[in-house]
Short mmCIF file of C-alpha atoms and ligand atoms in Angstrom, two decimals:
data_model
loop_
_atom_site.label_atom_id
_atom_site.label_comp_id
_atom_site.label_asym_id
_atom_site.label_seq_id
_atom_site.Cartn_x
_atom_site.Cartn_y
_atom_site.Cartn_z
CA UNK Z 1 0.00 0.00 0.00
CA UNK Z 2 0.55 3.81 -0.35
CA UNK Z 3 1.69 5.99 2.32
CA UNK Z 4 3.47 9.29 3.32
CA UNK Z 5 6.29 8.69 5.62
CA UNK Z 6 8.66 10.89 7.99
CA UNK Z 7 12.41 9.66 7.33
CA UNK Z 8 13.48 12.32 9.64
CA UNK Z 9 14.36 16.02 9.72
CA UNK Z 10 13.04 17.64 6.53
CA UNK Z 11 12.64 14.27 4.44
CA UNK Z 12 9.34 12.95 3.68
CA UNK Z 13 8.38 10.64 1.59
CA UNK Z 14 5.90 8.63 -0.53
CA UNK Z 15 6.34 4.95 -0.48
CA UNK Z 16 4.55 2.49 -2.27
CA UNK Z 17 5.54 -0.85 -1.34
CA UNK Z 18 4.16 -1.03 2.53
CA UNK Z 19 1.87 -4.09 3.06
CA UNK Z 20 -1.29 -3.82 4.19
CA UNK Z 21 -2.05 -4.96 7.78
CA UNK Z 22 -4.02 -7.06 9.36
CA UNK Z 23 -5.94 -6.66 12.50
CA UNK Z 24 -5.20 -9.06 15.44
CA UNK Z 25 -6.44 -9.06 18.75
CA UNK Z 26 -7.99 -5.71 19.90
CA UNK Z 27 -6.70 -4.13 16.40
CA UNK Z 28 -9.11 -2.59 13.66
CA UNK Z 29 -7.78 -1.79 9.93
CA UNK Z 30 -9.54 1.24 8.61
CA UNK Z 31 -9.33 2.21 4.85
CA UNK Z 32 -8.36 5.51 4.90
CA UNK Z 33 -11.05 7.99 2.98
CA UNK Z 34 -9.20 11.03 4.17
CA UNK Z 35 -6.30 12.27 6.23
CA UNK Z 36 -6.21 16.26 7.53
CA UNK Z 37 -2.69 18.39 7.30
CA UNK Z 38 -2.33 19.82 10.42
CA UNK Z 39 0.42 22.62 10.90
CA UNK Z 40 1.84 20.15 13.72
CA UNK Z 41 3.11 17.80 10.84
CA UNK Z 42 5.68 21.06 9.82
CA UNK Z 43 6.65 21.63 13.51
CA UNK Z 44 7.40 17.54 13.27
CA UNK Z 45 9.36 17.90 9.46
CA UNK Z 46 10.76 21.19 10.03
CA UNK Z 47 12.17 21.42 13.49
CA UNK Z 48 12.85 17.65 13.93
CA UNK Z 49 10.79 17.38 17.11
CA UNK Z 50 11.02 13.54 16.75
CA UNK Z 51 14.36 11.76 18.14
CA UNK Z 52 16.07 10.75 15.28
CA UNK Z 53 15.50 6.99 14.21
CA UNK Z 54 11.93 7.03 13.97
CA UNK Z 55 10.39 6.98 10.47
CA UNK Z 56 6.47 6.33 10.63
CA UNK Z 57 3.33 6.80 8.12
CA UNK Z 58 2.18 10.99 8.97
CA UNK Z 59 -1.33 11.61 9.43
CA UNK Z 60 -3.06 12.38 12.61
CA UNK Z 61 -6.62 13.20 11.74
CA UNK Z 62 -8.06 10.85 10.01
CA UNK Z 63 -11.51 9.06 8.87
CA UNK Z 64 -12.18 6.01 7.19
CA UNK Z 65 -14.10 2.75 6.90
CA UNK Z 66 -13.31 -0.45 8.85
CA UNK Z 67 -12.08 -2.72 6.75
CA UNK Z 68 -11.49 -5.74 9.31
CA UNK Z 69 -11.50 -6.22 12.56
CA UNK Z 70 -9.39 -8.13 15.43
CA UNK Z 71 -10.99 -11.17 17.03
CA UNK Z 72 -11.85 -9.44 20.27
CA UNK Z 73 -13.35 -6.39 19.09
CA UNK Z 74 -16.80 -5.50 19.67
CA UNK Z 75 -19.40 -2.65 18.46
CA UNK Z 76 -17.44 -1.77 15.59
CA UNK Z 77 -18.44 -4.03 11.88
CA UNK Z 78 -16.55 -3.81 8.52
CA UNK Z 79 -17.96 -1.10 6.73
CA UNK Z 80 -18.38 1.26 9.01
CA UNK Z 81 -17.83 4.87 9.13
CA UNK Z 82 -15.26 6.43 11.55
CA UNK Z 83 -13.07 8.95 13.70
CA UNK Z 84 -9.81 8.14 14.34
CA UNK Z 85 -9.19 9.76 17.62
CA UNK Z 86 -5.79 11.02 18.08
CA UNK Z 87 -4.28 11.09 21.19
CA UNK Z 88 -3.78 7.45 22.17
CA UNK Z 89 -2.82 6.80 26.21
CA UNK Z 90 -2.25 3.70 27.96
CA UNK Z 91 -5.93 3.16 28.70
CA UNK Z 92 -6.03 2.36 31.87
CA UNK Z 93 -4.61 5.42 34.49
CA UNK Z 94 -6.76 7.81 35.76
CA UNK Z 95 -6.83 10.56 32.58
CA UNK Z 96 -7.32 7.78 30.51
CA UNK Z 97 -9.95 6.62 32.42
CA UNK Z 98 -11.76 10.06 32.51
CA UNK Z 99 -11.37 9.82 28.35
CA UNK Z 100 -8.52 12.33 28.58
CA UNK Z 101 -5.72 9.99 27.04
CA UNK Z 102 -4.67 13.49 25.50
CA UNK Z 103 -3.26 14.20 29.00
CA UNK Z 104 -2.65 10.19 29.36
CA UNK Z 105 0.24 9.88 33.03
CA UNK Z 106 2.36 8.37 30.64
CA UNK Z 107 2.78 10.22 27.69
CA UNK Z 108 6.44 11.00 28.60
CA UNK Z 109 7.19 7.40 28.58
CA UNK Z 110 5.61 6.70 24.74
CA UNK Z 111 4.95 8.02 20.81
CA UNK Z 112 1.66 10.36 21.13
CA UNK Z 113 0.02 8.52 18.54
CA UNK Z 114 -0.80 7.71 14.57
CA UNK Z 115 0.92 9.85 12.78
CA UNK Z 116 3.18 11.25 15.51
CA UNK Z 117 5.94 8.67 16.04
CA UNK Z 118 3.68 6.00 15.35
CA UNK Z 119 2.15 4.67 11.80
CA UNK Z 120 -0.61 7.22 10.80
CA UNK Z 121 -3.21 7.70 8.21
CA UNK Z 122 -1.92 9.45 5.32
CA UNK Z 123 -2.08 5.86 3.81
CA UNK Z 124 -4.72 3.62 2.05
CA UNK Z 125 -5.04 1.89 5.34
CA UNK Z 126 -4.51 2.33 9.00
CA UNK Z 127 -3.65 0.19 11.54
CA UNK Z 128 -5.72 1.49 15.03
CA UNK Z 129 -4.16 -0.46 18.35
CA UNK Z 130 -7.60 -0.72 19.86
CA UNK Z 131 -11.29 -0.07 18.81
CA UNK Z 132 -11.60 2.26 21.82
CA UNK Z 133 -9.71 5.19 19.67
CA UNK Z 134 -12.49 5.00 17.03
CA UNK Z 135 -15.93 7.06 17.50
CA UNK Z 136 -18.14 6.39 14.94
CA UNK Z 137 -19.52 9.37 12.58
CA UNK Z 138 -22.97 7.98 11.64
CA UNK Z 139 -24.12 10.34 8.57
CA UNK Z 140 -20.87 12.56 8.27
CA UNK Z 141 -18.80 12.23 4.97
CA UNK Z 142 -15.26 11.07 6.78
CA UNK Z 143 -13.71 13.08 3.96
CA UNK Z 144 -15.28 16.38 5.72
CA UNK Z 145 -15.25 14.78 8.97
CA UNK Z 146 -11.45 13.51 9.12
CA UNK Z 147 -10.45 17.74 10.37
CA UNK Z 148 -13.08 17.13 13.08
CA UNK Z 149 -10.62 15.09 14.95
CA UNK Z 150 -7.89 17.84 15.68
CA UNK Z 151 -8.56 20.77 14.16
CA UNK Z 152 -12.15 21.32 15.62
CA UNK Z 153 -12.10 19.16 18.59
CA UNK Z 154 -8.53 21.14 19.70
CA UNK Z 155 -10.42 24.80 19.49
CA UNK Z 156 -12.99 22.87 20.75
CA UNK Z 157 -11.69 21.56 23.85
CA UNK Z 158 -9.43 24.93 24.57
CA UNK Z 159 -13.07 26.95 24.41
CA UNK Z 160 -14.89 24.68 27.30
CA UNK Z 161 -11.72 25.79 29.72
CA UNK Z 162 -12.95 29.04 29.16
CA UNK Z 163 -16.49 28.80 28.41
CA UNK Z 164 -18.08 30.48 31.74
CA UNK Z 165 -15.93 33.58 30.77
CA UNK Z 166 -17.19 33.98 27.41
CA UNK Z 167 -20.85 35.30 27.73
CA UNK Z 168 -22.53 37.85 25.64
CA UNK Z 169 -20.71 41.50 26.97
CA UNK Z 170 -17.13 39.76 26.61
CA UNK Z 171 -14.84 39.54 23.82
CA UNK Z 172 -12.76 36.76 22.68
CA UNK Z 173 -9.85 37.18 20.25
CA UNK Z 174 -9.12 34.38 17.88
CA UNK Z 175 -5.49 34.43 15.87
CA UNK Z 176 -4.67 32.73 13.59
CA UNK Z 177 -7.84 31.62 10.99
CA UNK Z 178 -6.54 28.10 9.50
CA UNK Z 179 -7.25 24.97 9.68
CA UNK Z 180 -7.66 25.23 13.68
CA UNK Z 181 -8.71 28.73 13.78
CA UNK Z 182 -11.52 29.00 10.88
CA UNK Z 183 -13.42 26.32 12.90
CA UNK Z 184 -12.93 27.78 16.36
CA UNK Z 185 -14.82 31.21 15.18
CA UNK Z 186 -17.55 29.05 14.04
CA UNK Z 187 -17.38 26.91 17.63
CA UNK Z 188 -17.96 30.43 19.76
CA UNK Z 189 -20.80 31.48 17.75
CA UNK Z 190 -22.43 28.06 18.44
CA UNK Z 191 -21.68 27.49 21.95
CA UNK Z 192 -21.06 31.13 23.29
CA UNK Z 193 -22.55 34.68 23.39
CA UNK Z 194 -19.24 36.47 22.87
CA UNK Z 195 -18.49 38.86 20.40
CA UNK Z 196 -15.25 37.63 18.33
CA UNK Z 197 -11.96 40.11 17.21
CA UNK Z 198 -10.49 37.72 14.59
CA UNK Z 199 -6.23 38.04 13.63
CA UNK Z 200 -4.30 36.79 10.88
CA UNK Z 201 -2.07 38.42 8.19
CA UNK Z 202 -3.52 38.66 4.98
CA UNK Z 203 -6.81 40.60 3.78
CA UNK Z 204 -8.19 37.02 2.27
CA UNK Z 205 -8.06 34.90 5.68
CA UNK Z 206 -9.62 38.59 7.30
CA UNK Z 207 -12.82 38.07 4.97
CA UNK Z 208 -13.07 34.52 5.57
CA UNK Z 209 -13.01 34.98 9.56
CA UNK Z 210 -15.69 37.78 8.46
CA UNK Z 211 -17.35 35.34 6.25
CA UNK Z 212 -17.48 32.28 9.29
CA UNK Z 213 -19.39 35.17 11.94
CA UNK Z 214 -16.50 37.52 13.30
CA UNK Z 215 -17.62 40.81 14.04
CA UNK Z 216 -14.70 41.93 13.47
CA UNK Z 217 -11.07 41.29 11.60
CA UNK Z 218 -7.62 42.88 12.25
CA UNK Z 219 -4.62 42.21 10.74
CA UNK Z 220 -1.85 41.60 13.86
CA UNK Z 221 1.31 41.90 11.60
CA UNK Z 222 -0.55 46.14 11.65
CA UNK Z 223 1.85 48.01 14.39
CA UNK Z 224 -1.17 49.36 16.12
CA UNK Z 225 -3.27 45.63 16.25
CA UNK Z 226 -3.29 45.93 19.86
CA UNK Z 227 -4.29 49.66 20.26
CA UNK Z 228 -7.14 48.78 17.68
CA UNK Z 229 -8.36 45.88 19.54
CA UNK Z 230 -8.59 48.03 22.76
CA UNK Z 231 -10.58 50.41 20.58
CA UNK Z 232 -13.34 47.32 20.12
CA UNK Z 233 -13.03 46.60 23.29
CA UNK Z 234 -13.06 49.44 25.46
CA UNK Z 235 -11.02 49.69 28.83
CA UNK Z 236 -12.09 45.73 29.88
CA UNK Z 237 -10.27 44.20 26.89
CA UNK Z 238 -10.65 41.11 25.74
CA UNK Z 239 -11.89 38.06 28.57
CA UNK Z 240 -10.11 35.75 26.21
CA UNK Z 241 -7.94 35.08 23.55
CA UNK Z 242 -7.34 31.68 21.56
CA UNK Z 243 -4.07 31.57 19.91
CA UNK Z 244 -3.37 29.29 17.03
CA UNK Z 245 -0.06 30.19 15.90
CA UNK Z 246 1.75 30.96 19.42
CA UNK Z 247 4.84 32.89 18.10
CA UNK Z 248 6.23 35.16 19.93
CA UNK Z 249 4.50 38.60 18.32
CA UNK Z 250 1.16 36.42 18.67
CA UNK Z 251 1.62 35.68 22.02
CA UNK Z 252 2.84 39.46 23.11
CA UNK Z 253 -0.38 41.09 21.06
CA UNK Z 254 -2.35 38.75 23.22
CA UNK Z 255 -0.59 39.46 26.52
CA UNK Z 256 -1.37 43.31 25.84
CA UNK Z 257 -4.98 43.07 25.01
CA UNK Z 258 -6.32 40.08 27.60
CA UNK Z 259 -8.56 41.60 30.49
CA UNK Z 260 -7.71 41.45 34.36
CA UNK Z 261 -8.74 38.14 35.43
CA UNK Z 262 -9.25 36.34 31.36
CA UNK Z 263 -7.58 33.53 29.35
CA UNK Z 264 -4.33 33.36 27.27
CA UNK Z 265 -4.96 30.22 25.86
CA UNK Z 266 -1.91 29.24 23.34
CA UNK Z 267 -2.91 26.21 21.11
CA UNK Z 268 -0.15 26.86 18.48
CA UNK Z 269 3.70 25.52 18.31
CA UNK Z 270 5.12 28.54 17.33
CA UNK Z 271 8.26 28.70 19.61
CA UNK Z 272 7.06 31.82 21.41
CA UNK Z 273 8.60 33.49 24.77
CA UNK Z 274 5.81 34.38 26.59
CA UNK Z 275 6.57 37.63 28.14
CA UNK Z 276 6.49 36.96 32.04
CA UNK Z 277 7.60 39.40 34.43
CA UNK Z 278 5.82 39.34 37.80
CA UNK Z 279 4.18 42.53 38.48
CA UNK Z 280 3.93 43.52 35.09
CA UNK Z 281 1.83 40.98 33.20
CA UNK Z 282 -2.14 41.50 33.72
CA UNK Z 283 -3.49 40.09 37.23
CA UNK Z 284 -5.51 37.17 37.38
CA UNK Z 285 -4.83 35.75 34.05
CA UNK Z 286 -4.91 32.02 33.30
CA UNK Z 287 -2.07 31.37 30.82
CA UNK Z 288 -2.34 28.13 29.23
CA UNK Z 289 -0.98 25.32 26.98
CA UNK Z 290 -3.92 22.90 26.31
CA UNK Z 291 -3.33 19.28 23.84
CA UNK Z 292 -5.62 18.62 22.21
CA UNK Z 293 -9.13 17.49 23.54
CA UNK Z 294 -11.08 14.07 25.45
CA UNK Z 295 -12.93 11.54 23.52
CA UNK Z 296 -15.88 12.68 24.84
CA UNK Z 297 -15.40 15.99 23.87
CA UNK Z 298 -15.04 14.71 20.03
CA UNK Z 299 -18.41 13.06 20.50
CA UNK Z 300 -19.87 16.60 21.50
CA UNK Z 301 -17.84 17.98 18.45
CA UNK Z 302 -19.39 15.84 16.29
CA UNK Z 303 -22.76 16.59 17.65
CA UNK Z 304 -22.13 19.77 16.21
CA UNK Z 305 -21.20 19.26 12.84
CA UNK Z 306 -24.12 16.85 12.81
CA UNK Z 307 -26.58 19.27 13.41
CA UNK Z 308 -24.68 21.67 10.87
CA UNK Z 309 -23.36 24.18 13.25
CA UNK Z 310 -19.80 24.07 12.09
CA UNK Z 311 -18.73 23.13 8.98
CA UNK Z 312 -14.79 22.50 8.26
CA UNK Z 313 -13.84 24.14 4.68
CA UNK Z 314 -11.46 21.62 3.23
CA UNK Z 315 -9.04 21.76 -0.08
CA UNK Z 316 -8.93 18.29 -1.19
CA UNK Z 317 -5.55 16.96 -2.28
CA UNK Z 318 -4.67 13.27 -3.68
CA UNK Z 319 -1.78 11.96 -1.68
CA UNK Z 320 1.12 12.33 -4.45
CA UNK Z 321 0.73 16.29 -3.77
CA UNK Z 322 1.43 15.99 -0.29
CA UNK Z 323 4.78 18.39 -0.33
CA UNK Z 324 3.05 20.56 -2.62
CA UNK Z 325 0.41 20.73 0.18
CA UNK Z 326 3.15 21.55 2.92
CA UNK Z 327 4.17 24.17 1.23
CA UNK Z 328 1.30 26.01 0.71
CA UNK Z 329 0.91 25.51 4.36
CA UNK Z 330 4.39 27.10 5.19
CA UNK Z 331 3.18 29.81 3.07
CA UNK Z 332 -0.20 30.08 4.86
CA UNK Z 333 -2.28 29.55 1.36
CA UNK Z 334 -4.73 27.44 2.62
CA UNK Z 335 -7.86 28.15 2.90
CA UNK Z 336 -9.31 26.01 6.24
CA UNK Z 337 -8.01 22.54 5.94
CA UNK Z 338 -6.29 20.74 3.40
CA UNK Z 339 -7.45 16.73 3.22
CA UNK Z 340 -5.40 14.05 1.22
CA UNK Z 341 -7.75 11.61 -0.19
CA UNK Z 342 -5.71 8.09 -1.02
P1 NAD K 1 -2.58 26.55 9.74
O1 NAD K 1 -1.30 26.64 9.01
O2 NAD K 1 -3.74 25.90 9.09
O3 NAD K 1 -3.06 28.02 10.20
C1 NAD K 1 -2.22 28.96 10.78
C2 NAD K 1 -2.86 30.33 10.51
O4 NAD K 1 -2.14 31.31 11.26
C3 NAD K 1 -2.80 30.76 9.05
O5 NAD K 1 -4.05 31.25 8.64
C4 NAD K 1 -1.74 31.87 9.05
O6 NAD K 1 -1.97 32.84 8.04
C5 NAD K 1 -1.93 32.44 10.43
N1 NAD K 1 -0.77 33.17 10.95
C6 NAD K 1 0.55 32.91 10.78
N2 NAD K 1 1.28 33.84 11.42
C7 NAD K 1 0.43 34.69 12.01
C8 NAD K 1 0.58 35.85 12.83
N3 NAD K 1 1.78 36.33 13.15
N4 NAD K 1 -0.56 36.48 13.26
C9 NAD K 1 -1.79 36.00 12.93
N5 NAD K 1 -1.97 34.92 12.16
C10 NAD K 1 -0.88 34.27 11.71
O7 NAD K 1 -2.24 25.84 11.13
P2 NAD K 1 -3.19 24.88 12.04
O8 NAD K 1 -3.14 23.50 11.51
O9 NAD K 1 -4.47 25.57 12.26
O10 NAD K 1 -2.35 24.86 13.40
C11 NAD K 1 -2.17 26.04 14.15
C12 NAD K 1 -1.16 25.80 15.28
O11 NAD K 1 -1.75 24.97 16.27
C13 NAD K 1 0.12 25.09 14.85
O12 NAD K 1 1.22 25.62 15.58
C14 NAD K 1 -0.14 23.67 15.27
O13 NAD K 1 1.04 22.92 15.46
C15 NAD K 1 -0.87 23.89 16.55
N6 NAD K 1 -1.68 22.77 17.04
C16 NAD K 1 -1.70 22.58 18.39
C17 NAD K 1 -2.49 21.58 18.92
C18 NAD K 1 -2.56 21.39 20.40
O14 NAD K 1 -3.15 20.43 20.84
N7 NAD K 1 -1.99 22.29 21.20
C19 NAD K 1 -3.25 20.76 18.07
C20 NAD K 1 -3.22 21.01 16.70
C21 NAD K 1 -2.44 22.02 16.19
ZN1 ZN K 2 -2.73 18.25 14.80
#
């Protein structure tokens, strides 16, 4: 079979002799209908944030069908259509147990999943350890659905932390409006009141965070972004800000523009220094890193794209174009996700 694999630092490639696995014991083999590119794949190729050695299939949000099953798996038949879910724990210790294997005791000790030191699913099939990972998608197309997996349930999960702060008189400042961020705009105006200050660099990704119900769009690369903000705002600033890209100019416009006692919530890699003096940063605010989101919270996450309150914009790709796709990634030309079909 086909696949996209990570040799190491800055050397991917497509292979085409792999052979197709088979599912023993609590296994499942899904047949990959499509695999998301997520802007943690470049941190992975880029900056070599693997120990050297490992070369695995990439891929970490993916959908499919089961193609077979391992003899001890139950509630999951060939044919059906699912979720990958991303984060894979031990299973058994006590975040596990509460269906956060995203914040699994023992994630120190192993890979974090398909697709990130382990095989993935930018294949034609994928090998999942143990039916408990899948959630199945009942009427969702797992070519639309595959994002749903990281790049909504992420925003998704990072918004709950913060969800009693974000009623109707607050503000909330999104930046960043990719793959991540175009579906977290849509996620506040479902599940909150607030009204959302969107950030990203270029007019077209300003109209789109427009288009997807931001009341309002400001380019942070502008020398006066946080000043303008503040003008939105008002003297209270903003009760919380989601930042997908989490370099260091994101993470300083956000430290000048979150209110007394809000959220700095950084979801994005970007190598920032977060500007930390005691005494001088903004009392009361919550800085934090969140990883991804619970199993139950993709459920809930795909409860809403079942009822058709967000809706993830993909580009689809066939896998051959993959480094084509990463590039137009590095060069932030996508518009909301990109999806490599096999
Ligand atoms: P993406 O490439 O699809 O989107 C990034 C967006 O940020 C683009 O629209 C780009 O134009 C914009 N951008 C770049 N620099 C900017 C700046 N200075 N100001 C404002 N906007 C800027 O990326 P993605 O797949 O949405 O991922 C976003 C980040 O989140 C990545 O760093 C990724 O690794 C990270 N991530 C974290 C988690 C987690 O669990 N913490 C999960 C998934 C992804
Ligand atoms: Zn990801």
């Amino acid at each position: 079979m086909k696949a996209v694999r990570y040799f190491g630092h800055k050397d991917v490639r497509i292979v085409h002799d792999l052979e197709k696995p088979t599912p023993t014991g609590d296994q499942v083999l899904v047949k990959i209908a499509g695999a998301g590119v997520c802007h943690s794949d470049l941190h992975i190729i880029d900056e070599g944030t693997i120990p050297p050695g490992n070369t695995f299939t990439l891929g970490h949000e993916n959908a499919g069908y089961i193609e077979a099953v391992g003899p001890n798996v139950t509630g999951f038949n060939t044919g059906d259509a699912v979720l990958v879910y991303g984060p894979w724990g031990c299973g058994h210790c006590k975040p596990c147990l509460q269906s956060h294997e995203n914040y699994c005791d023992h994630q120190a000790e192993q890979a974090y999943g398909g697709g990130l030191g382990l095989d993935g699913g930018m294949a034609d099939y994928m090998l999942v350890p143990h039916s408990r990972l899948l959630v199945h998608i009942h009427d969702l197309d797992p070519v639309i659905a595959a994002p749903l997996t990281d790049a909504a349930l992420t925003p998704y999960s990072a918004i709950k932390r913060s969800a009693h702060k974000l009623t109707p008189d607050e503000f909330v400042v999104v930046i960043g409006v990719g793959g991540l961020g175009h579906i977290a705009i849509q996620l506040l105006k479902a599940t909150s009141g607030a009204t959302i200050i969107a950030c990203d660099v270029t007019p077209e990704k300003l109209e789109f965070a427009k288009s997807l119900g931001a009341a309002y769009a400001i380019n942070s690369r502008d020398a006066d972004a946080a000043e303008q903000i503040k003008k939105i705002t008002g003297v209270k600033k903003a009760k919380v800000i989601l930042d997908f890209v989490g370099a260091t100019p994101t993470v300083t416009l956000g430290a000048q523009v979150v209110s007394l006692n809000g959220d700095q919530t950084i979801v994005g890699l970007g190598g920032a220094n977060y500007p930390f003096t005691p005494g001088k940063v903004t009392f009361g605010v919550n800085m934090s890193m969140p990883y991804w989101g619970s199993k139950a919270e993709l459920e809930e996450v795909i409860g809403l794209a079942r009822q058709g309150k967000i809706h993830v914009e993909i580009e689809q790709f066939p896998m051959d174009q993959i480094l084509e796709v990463y590039d137009r990634m590095r060069a932030g030309k996508l518009k909301g996700r990109a999806v490599l079909v096999p």
